[in-house]
Tab-separated table of C-alpha atoms in Angstrom:
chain	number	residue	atom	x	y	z
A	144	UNK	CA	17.042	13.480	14.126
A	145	UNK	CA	13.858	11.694	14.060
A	146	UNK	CA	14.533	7.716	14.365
A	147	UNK	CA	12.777	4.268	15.573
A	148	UNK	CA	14.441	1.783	17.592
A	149	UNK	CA	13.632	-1.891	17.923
A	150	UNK	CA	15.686	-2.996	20.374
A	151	UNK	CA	15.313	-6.591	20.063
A	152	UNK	CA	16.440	-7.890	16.671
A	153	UNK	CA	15.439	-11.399	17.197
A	154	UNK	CA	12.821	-13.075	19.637
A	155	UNK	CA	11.788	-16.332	20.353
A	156	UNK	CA	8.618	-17.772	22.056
A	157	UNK	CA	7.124	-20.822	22.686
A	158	UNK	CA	3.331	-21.259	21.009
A	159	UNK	CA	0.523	-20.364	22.957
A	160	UNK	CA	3.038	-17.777	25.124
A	161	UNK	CA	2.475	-14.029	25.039
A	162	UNK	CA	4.667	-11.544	23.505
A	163	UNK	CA	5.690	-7.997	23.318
A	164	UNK	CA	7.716	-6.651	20.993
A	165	UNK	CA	9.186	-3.167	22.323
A	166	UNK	CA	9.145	-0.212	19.763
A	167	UNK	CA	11.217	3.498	20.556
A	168	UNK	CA	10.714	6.698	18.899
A	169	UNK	CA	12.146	9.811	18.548
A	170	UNK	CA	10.277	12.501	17.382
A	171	UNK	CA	9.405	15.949	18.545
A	172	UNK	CA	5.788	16.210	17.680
A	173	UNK	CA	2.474	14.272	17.733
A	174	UNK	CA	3.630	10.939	16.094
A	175	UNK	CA	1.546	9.082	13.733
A	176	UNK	CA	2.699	5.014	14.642
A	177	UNK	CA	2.509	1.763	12.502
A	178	UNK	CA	2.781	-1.656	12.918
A	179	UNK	CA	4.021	-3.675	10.359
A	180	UNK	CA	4.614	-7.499	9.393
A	181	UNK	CA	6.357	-9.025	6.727
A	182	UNK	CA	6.658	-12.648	5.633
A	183	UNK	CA	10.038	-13.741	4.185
A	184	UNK	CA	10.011	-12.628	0.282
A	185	UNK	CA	6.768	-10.873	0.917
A	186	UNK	CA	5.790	-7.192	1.227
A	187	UNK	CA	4.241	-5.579	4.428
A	188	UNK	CA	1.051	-6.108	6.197
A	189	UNK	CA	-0.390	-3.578	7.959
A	190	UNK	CA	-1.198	-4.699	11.851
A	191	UNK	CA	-2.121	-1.694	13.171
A	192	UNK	CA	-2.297	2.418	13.665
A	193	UNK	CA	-1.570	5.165	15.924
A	194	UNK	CA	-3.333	8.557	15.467
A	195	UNK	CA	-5.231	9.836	18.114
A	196	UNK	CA	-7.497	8.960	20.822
A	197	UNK	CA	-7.294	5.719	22.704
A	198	UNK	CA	-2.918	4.752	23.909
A	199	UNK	CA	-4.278	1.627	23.367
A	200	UNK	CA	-5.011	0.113	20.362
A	201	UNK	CA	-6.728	-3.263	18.409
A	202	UNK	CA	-5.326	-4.551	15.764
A	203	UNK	CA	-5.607	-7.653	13.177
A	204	UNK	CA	-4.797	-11.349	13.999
A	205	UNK	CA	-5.261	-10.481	17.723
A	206	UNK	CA	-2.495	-8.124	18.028
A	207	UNK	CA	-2.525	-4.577	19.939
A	208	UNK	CA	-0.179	-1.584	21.003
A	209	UNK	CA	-0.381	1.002	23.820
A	210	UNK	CA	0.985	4.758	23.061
A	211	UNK	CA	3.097	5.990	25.983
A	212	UNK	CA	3.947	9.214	25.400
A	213	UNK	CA	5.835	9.812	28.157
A	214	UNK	CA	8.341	6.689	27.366
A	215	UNK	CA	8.214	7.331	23.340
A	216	UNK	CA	6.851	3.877	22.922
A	217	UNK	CA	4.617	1.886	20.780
A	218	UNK	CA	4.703	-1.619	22.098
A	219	UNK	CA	2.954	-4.598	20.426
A	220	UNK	CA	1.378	-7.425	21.966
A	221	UNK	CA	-0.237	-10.421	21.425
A	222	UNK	CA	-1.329	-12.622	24.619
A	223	UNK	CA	-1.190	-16.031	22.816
A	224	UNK	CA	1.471	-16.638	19.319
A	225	UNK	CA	0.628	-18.848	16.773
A	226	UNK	CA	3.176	-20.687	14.979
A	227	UNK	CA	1.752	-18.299	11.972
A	228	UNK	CA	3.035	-15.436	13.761
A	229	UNK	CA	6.151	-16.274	13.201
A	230	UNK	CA	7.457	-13.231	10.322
A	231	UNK	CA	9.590	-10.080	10.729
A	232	UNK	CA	7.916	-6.909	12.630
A	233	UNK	CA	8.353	-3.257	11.650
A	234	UNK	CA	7.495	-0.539	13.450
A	235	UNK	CA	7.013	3.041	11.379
A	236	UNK	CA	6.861	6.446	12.911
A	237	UNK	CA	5.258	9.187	10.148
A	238	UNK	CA	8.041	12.259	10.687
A	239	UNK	CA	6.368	14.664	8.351
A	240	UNK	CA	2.729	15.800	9.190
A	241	UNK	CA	0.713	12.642	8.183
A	242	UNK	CA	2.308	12.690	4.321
A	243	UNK	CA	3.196	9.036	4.426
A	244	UNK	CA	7.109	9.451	4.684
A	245	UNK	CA	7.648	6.839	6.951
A	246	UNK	CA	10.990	5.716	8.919
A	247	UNK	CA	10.961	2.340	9.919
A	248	UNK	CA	12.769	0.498	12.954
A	249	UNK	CA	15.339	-2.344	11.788
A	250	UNK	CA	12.679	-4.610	12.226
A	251	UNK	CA	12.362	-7.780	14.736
A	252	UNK	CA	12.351	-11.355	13.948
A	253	UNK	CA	9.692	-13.426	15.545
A	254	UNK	CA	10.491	-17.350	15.889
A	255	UNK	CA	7.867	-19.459	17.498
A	256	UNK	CA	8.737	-22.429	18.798
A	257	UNK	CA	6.293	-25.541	18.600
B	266	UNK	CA	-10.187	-3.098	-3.403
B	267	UNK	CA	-7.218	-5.783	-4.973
B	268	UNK	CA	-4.488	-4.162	-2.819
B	269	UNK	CA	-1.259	-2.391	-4.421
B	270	UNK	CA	-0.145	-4.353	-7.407
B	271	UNK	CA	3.526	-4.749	-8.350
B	272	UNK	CA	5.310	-6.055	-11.428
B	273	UNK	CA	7.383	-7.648	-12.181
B	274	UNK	CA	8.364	-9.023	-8.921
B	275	UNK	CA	11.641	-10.250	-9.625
B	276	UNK	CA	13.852	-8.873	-11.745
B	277	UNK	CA	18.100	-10.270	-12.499
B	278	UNK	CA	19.724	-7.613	-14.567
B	279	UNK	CA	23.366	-7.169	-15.484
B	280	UNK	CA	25.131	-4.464	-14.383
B	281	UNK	CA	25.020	-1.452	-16.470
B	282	UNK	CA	21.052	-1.798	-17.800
B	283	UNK	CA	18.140	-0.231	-16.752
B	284	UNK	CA	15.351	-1.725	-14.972
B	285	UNK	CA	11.735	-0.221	-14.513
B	286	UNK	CA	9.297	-1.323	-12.020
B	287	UNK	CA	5.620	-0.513	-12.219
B	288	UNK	CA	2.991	-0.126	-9.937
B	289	UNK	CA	-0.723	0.178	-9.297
B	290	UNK	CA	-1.986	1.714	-6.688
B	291	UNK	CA	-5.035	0.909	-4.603
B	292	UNK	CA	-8.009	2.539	-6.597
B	293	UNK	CA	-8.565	5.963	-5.805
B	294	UNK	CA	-5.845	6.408	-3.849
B	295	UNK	CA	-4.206	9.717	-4.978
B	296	UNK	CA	-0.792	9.201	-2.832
B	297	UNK	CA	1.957	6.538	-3.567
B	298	UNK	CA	4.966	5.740	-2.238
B	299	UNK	CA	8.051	4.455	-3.516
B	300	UNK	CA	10.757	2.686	-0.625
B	301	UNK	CA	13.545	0.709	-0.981
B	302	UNK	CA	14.245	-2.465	1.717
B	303	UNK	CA	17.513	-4.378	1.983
B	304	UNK	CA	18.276	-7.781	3.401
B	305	UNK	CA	17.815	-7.417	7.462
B	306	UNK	CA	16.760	-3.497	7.096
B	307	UNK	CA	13.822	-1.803	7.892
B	308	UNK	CA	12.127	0.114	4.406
B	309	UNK	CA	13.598	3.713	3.332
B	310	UNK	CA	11.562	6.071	2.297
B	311	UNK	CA	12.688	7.173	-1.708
B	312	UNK	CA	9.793	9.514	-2.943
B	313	UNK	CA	6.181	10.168	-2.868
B	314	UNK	CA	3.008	11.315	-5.705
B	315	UNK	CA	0.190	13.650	-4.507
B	316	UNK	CA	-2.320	12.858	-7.972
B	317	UNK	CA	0.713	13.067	-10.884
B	318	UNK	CA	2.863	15.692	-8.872
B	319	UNK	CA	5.867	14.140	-7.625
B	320	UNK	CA	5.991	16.394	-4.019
B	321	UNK	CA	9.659	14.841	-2.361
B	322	UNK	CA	12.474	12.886	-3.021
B	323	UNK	CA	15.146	11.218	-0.575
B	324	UNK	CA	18.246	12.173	-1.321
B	325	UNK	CA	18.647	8.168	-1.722
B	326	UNK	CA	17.450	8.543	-4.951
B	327	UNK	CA	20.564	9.608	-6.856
B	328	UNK	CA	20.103	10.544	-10.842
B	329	UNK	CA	20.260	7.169	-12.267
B	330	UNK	CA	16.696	7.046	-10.459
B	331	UNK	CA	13.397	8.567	-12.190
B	332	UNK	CA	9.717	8.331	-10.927
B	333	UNK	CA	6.559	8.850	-13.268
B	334	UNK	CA	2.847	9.027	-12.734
B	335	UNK	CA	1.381	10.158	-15.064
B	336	UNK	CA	-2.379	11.322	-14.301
B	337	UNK	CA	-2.125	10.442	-11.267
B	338	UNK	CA	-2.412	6.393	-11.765
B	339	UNK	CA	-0.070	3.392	-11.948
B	340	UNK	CA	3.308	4.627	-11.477
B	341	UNK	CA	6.925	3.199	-12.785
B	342	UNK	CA	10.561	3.500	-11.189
B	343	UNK	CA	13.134	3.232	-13.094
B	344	UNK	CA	16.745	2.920	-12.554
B	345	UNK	CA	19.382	3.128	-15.115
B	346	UNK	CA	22.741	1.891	-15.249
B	347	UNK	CA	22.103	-0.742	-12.242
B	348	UNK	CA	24.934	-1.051	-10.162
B	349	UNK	CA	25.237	-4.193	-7.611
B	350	UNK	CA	24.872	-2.024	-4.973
B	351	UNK	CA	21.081	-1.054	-6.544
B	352	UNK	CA	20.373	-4.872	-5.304
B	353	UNK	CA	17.081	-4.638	-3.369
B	354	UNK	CA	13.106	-4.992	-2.841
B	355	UNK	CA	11.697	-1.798	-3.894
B	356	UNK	CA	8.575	-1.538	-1.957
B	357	UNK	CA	5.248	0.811	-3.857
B	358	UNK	CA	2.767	2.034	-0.998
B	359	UNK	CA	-0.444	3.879	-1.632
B	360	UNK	CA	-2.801	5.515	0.826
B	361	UNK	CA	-5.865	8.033	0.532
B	362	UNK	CA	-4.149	10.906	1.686
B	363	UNK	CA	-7.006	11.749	3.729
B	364	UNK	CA	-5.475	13.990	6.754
B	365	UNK	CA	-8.526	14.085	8.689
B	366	UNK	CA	-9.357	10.482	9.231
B	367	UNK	CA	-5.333	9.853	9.115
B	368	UNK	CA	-3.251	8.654	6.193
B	369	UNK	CA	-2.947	4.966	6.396
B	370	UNK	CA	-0.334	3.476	3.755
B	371	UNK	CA	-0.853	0.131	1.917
B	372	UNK	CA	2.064	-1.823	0.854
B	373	UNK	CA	2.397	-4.080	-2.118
B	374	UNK	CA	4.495	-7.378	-2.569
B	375	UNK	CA	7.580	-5.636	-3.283
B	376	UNK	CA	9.668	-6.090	-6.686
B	377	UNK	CA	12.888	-7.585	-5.903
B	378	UNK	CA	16.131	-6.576	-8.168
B	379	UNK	CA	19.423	-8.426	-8.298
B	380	UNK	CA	21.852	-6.880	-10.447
B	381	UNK	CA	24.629	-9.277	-11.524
């Protein structure tokens, strides 16, 4: 069955200190990838998007992801957090032929220390 | 472009009455979404519109659960007799639907619901 795993439910970093936030996948086929943000109380923001081309890609606020195929992941980094940063991160794996159906991950909660 | 628009955005009902959430869609858009997120979980998909036609439903969405959108604009969910367990931020998405430059889906705010 196709499924996302964020292994990390909750990370913390200090401000001004890089950070990756690791994203699995299962899926048989090309996946289409998404990264999401989310602000307590607050709907989702899209960060970025996986659909062809380029493993690696740019996203708003600074942040980017690299497609490994071979490891089914879709990692996102930032080199420097902001205390702003600080929200929940989904990633989102489109299972059915670029409709939109979407499965998320369980998400990851981003703390930033000061 | 003002982004997906949903209303209302919070919502306390008592158990047993029926709720309906709209939403507006991102102009021109022709596909939107309908999930449902609960506290510490990641959005499930519920359904999606291609234009009006309503194309797939999760099996998440049992009977008490209807979806409109009519010609293919603003669309409404609505759930009748709420039960607690109905409790949750129902999330409308819209996207072009364009397969060739890839489908990118737009969230709203979210419309929370706590049935009491």
């Amino acid at each position: 069955a196709q499924s996302v795993t964020q292994p990390d439910i909750h990370i913390t970093v200090s401000e001004g200190a890089s950070l990756e936030l690791r994203c699995n996948y299962s899926y048989g086929a090309t996946p289409y990838l998404f990264w999401y943000v989310q602000s307590p109380g607050q709907g989702l923001q899209l960060l970025l998007k996986y659909f062809s081309g380029d493993t690696l890609v740019q996203g708003i606020k600074g942040f980017e992801a690299e497609f490994k195929r071979s490891q089914s992941s879709f990692n996102l980094r930032k080199p420097s957090v902001h205390w702003s940063d600080a929200a929940e991160y989904f990633c989102a794996v489109d299972v059915s032929g670029n409709t939109g159906k979407l499965i998320f991950g369980q998400g990851t909660t981003l703390q930033v220390k000061p | 472009d003002t982004g997906v628009s949903q209303n209302p955005r919070h919502k306390i009902t008592k158990r047993g009455q029926n709720v309906t959430f709209r939403c507006d869609p991102i102009s021109e858009h022709n596909r939107l979404y309908w999930y449902r997120q609960t506290l510490g979980q990641g959005p499930e998909f519920l359904t999606y519109f291609q234009n009006e036609a309503q194309l797939e439903k999760s099996r998440l969405l049992s009977d008490r659960f209807s979806a409109e959108r009519p010609k293919g604009s603003f669309s409404t969910l609505e759930i009748q007799r709420t039960e607690q367990g109905d409790s949750a931020m129902y999330l409308c998405a819209s996207s072009p639907g364009r397969a060739s430059s890839g489908n990118t889906i737009y969230f709203g705010e979210g419309s929370w619901l706590t049935v009491v």
